[in-house]
Amino acid sequence: MAFKKSLILLALMAVLNSVQAQVSKVTLSGQVSSLPKKEMLPFVNVILKTEKDSAFVTGTITASDGRFTLSDIAPGNYLVEFASLGFQTIKMPVTVGALSAFLDLGVLEMSENAQVLQEVTVTGAQADGVDARLDRKVFDISKNISQSGGSILQALKNLPGVTAGEDGKVMLRGSDKVAVLIDGRQTALTGFGNQTSLDNIPASAIERIEIINNPSARYDANGNAGIINIIYKKNKQEGFNGKIGLTTGLGALWVRKENFPGIRPQSRNTLKLNPSVALNYKKGKVNIFFQGDYLHTPTLNKNEFTDRYYDSGDTIRQQLKRNRSTNVITSKAGVDWNWNEQNALSVSALFSSEKILDRGDQPFFNAGLTQRRRLWQFLEDELKTTMTATASYQHKYQQPGRLLNVGFNYTFHREDEKYFFTNMMPDFTGQDAFKLLSDENVFDLNADYIRPLRYGRFEGGLKLRRRFIPTNMQFFPGLNSPLDSLAGGWANYKETIPALYGNYVFENRKFELEAGLRVEYINLRYTVNPTHPTYKSDGYSYAKPFPNVRLAYKLNEHDKISLFYNRRVDRPNEVDIRIFPKYDDAEIIKIGNPALKPQFTSSLEAGYKTSWASGSIYAAAYHKQTNGTITRIGTTVPGSTLIYNIFQNAGKSYASGGELVWQQDLASWFSLNVNGNLYHNSIDAFTVENLYPVRSLYRASRQELTSGSAKINGLLKGKKTELQVAFIYQAPDIVPQGRTGYRFSVDAGAKRQLRKGELFVNATDLFGTLVIRKTVYGDGFHYTSRDYYETQLIRAGYSFKF
């Protein structure tokens, strides 16, 4: 009954929406009729001229039904002239802007009395950098020379507004709550909600990346920090063509910090290999495409030194070292079929297989490193398999730009993970193991309708998602096992999300307005094995609106001010509520929380952009308030030094700051991109209760800190050669139980255009300065850590086009 009421609520609250990516060319259309007979007029001359000097741009004549279409119009101010023998000529001002690919001028009536009609609006785009709407940044991945041949994660770290977080995540404006899309859709490859596996997607498969700080209602409401949209390559040239490439490299060139005594060596001179191929065949109405990549990346994945201090006076010094071997096969193939001018069908499939072998060592010593208390060694053997099938249908109405899109997306993701532990104590050695099997099934059905209007467009649609994840954990304890084998068993995650959205886009010479509303209902149930010693089945449901508004004022052709407001949600992912303890760190143990609830964020932002012939400046000020902040909280059990990190809702947090992006061509051979982000983070005092392994309360006082980041990218351009140098700095920041330290690095790369190909070489973290630092304070303990993982890489590659 509640579900039906929520659907009714959705229907009542929906307003049709969606904001498409900006465009560089626009299509104008409309119809011409006569007064007073209201008959459609054929053979009317329609001429487009520039407003400034009345220079001819393009022209056409109306068809038998009075319709006309003017295509490939660049952004600017124009006059449209309608002339026909026996009728008074009409001259109409038209503004082509930056918000819609199509503009419908409506029905124009010709009579003996001249009618000066009101102006209309449509939009244009730019290549790299902040787009005309000021809501996103768009980057051609091929221009990121210093990270060519690496992964998506590595490529993202050099982009303005992006910083590196812990556990292979990226952050936007200091938050890792980022929704990552592939070709505009969420998939298990990058995570439904929380980001995953970005370090295992080769950048060679990607055409461009969009960073959307203020998403419209068209997108799912999750991701308070924003959206990163990864666009795969797909060529549409006539005939058979393609590109092949090969990248190789070396990492971990030397030991940055020596091991503690008695453990296996760190990985050295790790060989990277990334062959790739992109093929495309287009003939007539059919376009067939294929993209394939293989990524072989052995790494020193983690090399973290942690000192733990307890109020009892005890001190434990530990090192967690992981030598990881990763082999990833990724392929995407599909067919586009335009069977007539009005209807098109696209079908594609993506397959990814990721094999991980982790060989870990974790020794535990006393304060003086004179006594080893314990050595924890493990082998992680994990296979991740992802398959995605997508079908999309598009119907074009007779009115240009009026579209109906219907799509279906199915994703299957299997996580097959096995750990084998050797627990070496002073008086015995134990052998332990566990096996985790998780199958994720996601069905998405969506429909979108787009209709151009005289001053913009009207969009809207609906989406239905069904998600089911059965998970099973089996523990195999050995002698005097430290594993909590009773915490195993099964758990099932079920999620249903229907959503409606609507958006209205308006633009004239001076003002722009985008106003949308997305309404989502969610029903989530997490069913837990009844024999679990701590956790029981839980879940939640809600029906909530998520509005977005953007209001912009154009000072002139080169200056614009925009104001933004949106409300977004971050729902816990399945791994955040997973009830099984994870022992890749033997004494700082991670576990989920099935009682975890979503966090909701409201954001305000003001943006300003000014541009000139050789550059531009973008500045933004923003404020965010988050209720129910999701974070890990560490607590201990009386009589034990083990720390249990458990996800909790920690109350309210705030972030206020400013961002600046300056792009400048200082000379024909040198350009500069400078990005700075300064923000103040604060977390209100909160109290949470950890249930695992026993009940314990944690109280935190209010914390606040001013943090930020800076990036400088310099590009030297020759006739066929380019050289890039990038400097990255990230200031200390707060987390609910402590703070992270500063980090900085310098990357460089060079690229040479050949007759039919391209050759590049680059190096990351040239001076070995990138270290992840963290300090955490808990009840009765605190610890500091430094992670000297593999950051220095040298790569070289070649690609050939045909």
PDB file of N, CA and C in Angstrom, residues 16 24 63 182 191 197 203 212 297 341 376 380 386 423 473 475 536 600 630 656 730 745 751 759 771 790:
ATOM      1  N   LEU A  16       8.197  17.491 -16.123  1.00  0.00           N
ATOM      2  CA  LEU A  16       9.093  16.839 -17.061  1.00  0.00           C
ATOM      3  C   LEU A  16      10.464  17.513 -17.156  1.00  0.00           C
ATOM      4  N   SER A  24      27.764  22.263 -30.036  1.00  0.00           N
ATOM      5  CA  SER A  24      28.508  23.257 -30.801  1.00  0.00           C
ATOM      6  C   SER A  24      27.733  23.728 -32.019  1.00  0.00           C
ATOM      7  N   ALA A  63       8.615  23.666 -46.867  1.00  0.00           N
ATOM      8  CA  ALA A  63       8.059  22.514 -47.578  1.00  0.00           C
ATOM      9  C   ALA A  63       6.558  22.708 -47.789  1.00  0.00           C
ATOM     10  N   ILE A 182      29.304   5.554 -16.869  1.00  0.00           N
ATOM     11  CA  ILE A 182      29.916   5.202 -18.146  1.00  0.00           C
ATOM     12  C   ILE A 182      28.888   5.462 -19.232  1.00  0.00           C
ATOM     13  N   GLY A 191      30.489   1.206 -10.106  1.00  0.00           N
ATOM     14  CA  GLY A 191      29.747   1.290  -8.864  1.00  0.00           C
ATOM     15  C   GLY A 191      28.401   1.957  -9.002  1.00  0.00           C
ATOM     16  N   SER A 197      36.748   0.493  -8.660  1.00  0.00           N
ATOM     17  CA  SER A 197      37.518  -0.062  -9.790  1.00  0.00           C
ATOM     18  C   SER A 197      37.990   0.963 -10.815  1.00  0.00           C
ATOM     19  N   ALA A 203      42.684   4.130 -19.543  1.00  0.00           N
ATOM     20  CA  ALA A 203      42.320   5.415 -20.131  1.00  0.00           C
ATOM     21  C   ALA A 203      42.335   5.364 -21.656  1.00  0.00           C
ATOM     22  N   ILE A 212      30.760  16.924 -13.455  1.00  0.00           N
ATOM     23  CA  ILE A 212      29.517  17.683 -13.299  1.00  0.00           C
ATOM     24  C   ILE A 212      29.317  17.981 -11.819  1.00  0.00           C
ATOM     25  N   THR A 297      48.959  -4.972 -14.645  1.00  0.00           N
ATOM     26  CA  THR A 297      49.542  -3.974 -13.748  1.00  0.00           C
ATOM     27  C   THR A 297      49.941  -4.576 -12.410  1.00  0.00           C
ATOM     28  N   GLU A 341      14.764   7.779 -41.270  1.00  0.00           N
ATOM     29  CA  GLU A 341      15.115   9.085 -40.741  1.00  0.00           C
ATOM     30  C   GLU A 341      14.512   9.336 -39.364  1.00  0.00           C
ATOM     31  N   TRP A 376      51.279 -11.489  10.204  1.00  0.00           N
ATOM     32  CA  TRP A 376      50.042 -11.855   9.492  1.00  0.00           C
ATOM     33  C   TRP A 376      50.349 -11.812   8.003  1.00  0.00           C
ATOM     34  N   GLU A 380      45.345 -13.018  -1.286  1.00  0.00           N
ATOM     35  CA  GLU A 380      43.997 -12.738  -1.773  1.00  0.00           C
ATOM     36  C   GLU A 380      43.912 -13.171  -3.229  1.00  0.00           C
ATOM     37  N   THR A 386      32.248  -8.666 -14.873  1.00  0.00           N
ATOM     38  CA  THR A 386      31.162  -7.719 -15.115  1.00  0.00           C
ATOM     39  C   THR A 386      30.683  -7.857 -16.548  1.00  0.00           C
ATOM     40  N   ASN A 423      48.849 -17.060  10.254  1.00  0.00           N
ATOM     41  CA  ASN A 423      48.918 -16.273  11.479  1.00  0.00           C
ATOM     42  C   ASN A 423      50.080 -16.786  12.327  1.00  0.00           C
ATOM     43  N   MET A 473      29.330 -15.604   2.749  1.00  0.00           N
ATOM     44  CA  MET A 473      30.685 -15.622   3.302  1.00  0.00           C
ATOM     45  C   MET A 473      30.873 -16.906   4.110  1.00  0.00           C
ATOM     46  N   PHE A 475      33.750 -18.904   6.480  1.00  0.00           N
ATOM     47  CA  PHE A 475      35.018 -18.848   7.195  1.00  0.00           C
ATOM     48  C   PHE A 475      35.529 -20.273   7.429  1.00  0.00           C
ATOM     49  N   LYS A 536      20.981  -7.973  12.575  1.00  0.00           N
ATOM     50  CA  LYS A 536      19.701  -8.511  12.147  1.00  0.00           C
ATOM     51  C   LYS A 536      19.283  -7.832  10.842  1.00  0.00           C
ATOM     52  N   PHE A 600      21.685  13.107   3.163  1.00  0.00           N
ATOM     53  CA  PHE A 600      21.066  14.054   2.238  1.00  0.00           C
ATOM     54  C   PHE A 600      21.838  15.368   2.280  1.00  0.00           C
ATOM     55  N   ILE A 630      27.801   9.956   6.283  1.00  0.00           N
ATOM     56  CA  ILE A 630      28.252   8.561   6.332  1.00  0.00           C
ATOM     57  C   ILE A 630      29.769   8.517   6.453  1.00  0.00           C
ATOM     58  N   SER A 656      32.135  24.797   2.968  1.00  0.00           N
ATOM     59  CA  SER A 656      31.981  26.090   2.295  1.00  0.00           C
ATOM     60  C   SER A 656      33.320  26.444   1.667  1.00  0.00           C
ATOM     61  N   GLN A 730      47.715  18.949  -2.261  1.00  0.00           N
ATOM     62  CA  GLN A 730      46.487  18.775  -1.487  1.00  0.00           C
ATOM     63  C   GLN A 730      46.792  19.042  -0.026  1.00  0.00           C
ATOM     64  N   SER A 745      52.791  16.213  -5.624  1.00  0.00           N
ATOM     65  CA  SER A 745      53.548  15.443  -6.607  1.00  0.00           C
ATOM     66  C   SER A 745      53.725  16.275  -7.868  1.00  0.00           C
ATOM     67  N   LYS A 751      54.514  14.090 -26.050  1.00  0.00           N
ATOM     68  CA  LYS A 751      53.799  13.387 -27.115  1.00  0.00           C
ATOM     69  C   LYS A 751      54.296  13.885 -28.465  1.00  0.00           C
ATOM     70  N   LEU A 759      53.303   8.866 -30.602  1.00  0.00           N
ATOM     71  CA  LEU A 759      54.264   8.292 -29.669  1.00  0.00           C
ATOM     72  C   LEU A 759      54.304   9.169 -28.424  1.00  0.00           C
ATOM     73  N   VAL A 771      52.840  10.861  -0.510  1.00  0.00           N
ATOM     74  CA  VAL A 771      52.660   9.949   0.617  1.00  0.00           C
ATOM     75  C   VAL A 771      51.301  10.273   1.252  1.00  0.00           C
ATOM     76  N   GLU A 790      53.069   2.515  -4.312  1.00  0.00           N
ATOM     77  CA  GLU A 790      53.709   2.806  -5.593  1.00  0.00           C
ATOM     78  C   GLU A 790      53.052   4.006  -6.268  1.00  0.00           C
TER      79      GLU A 790
END
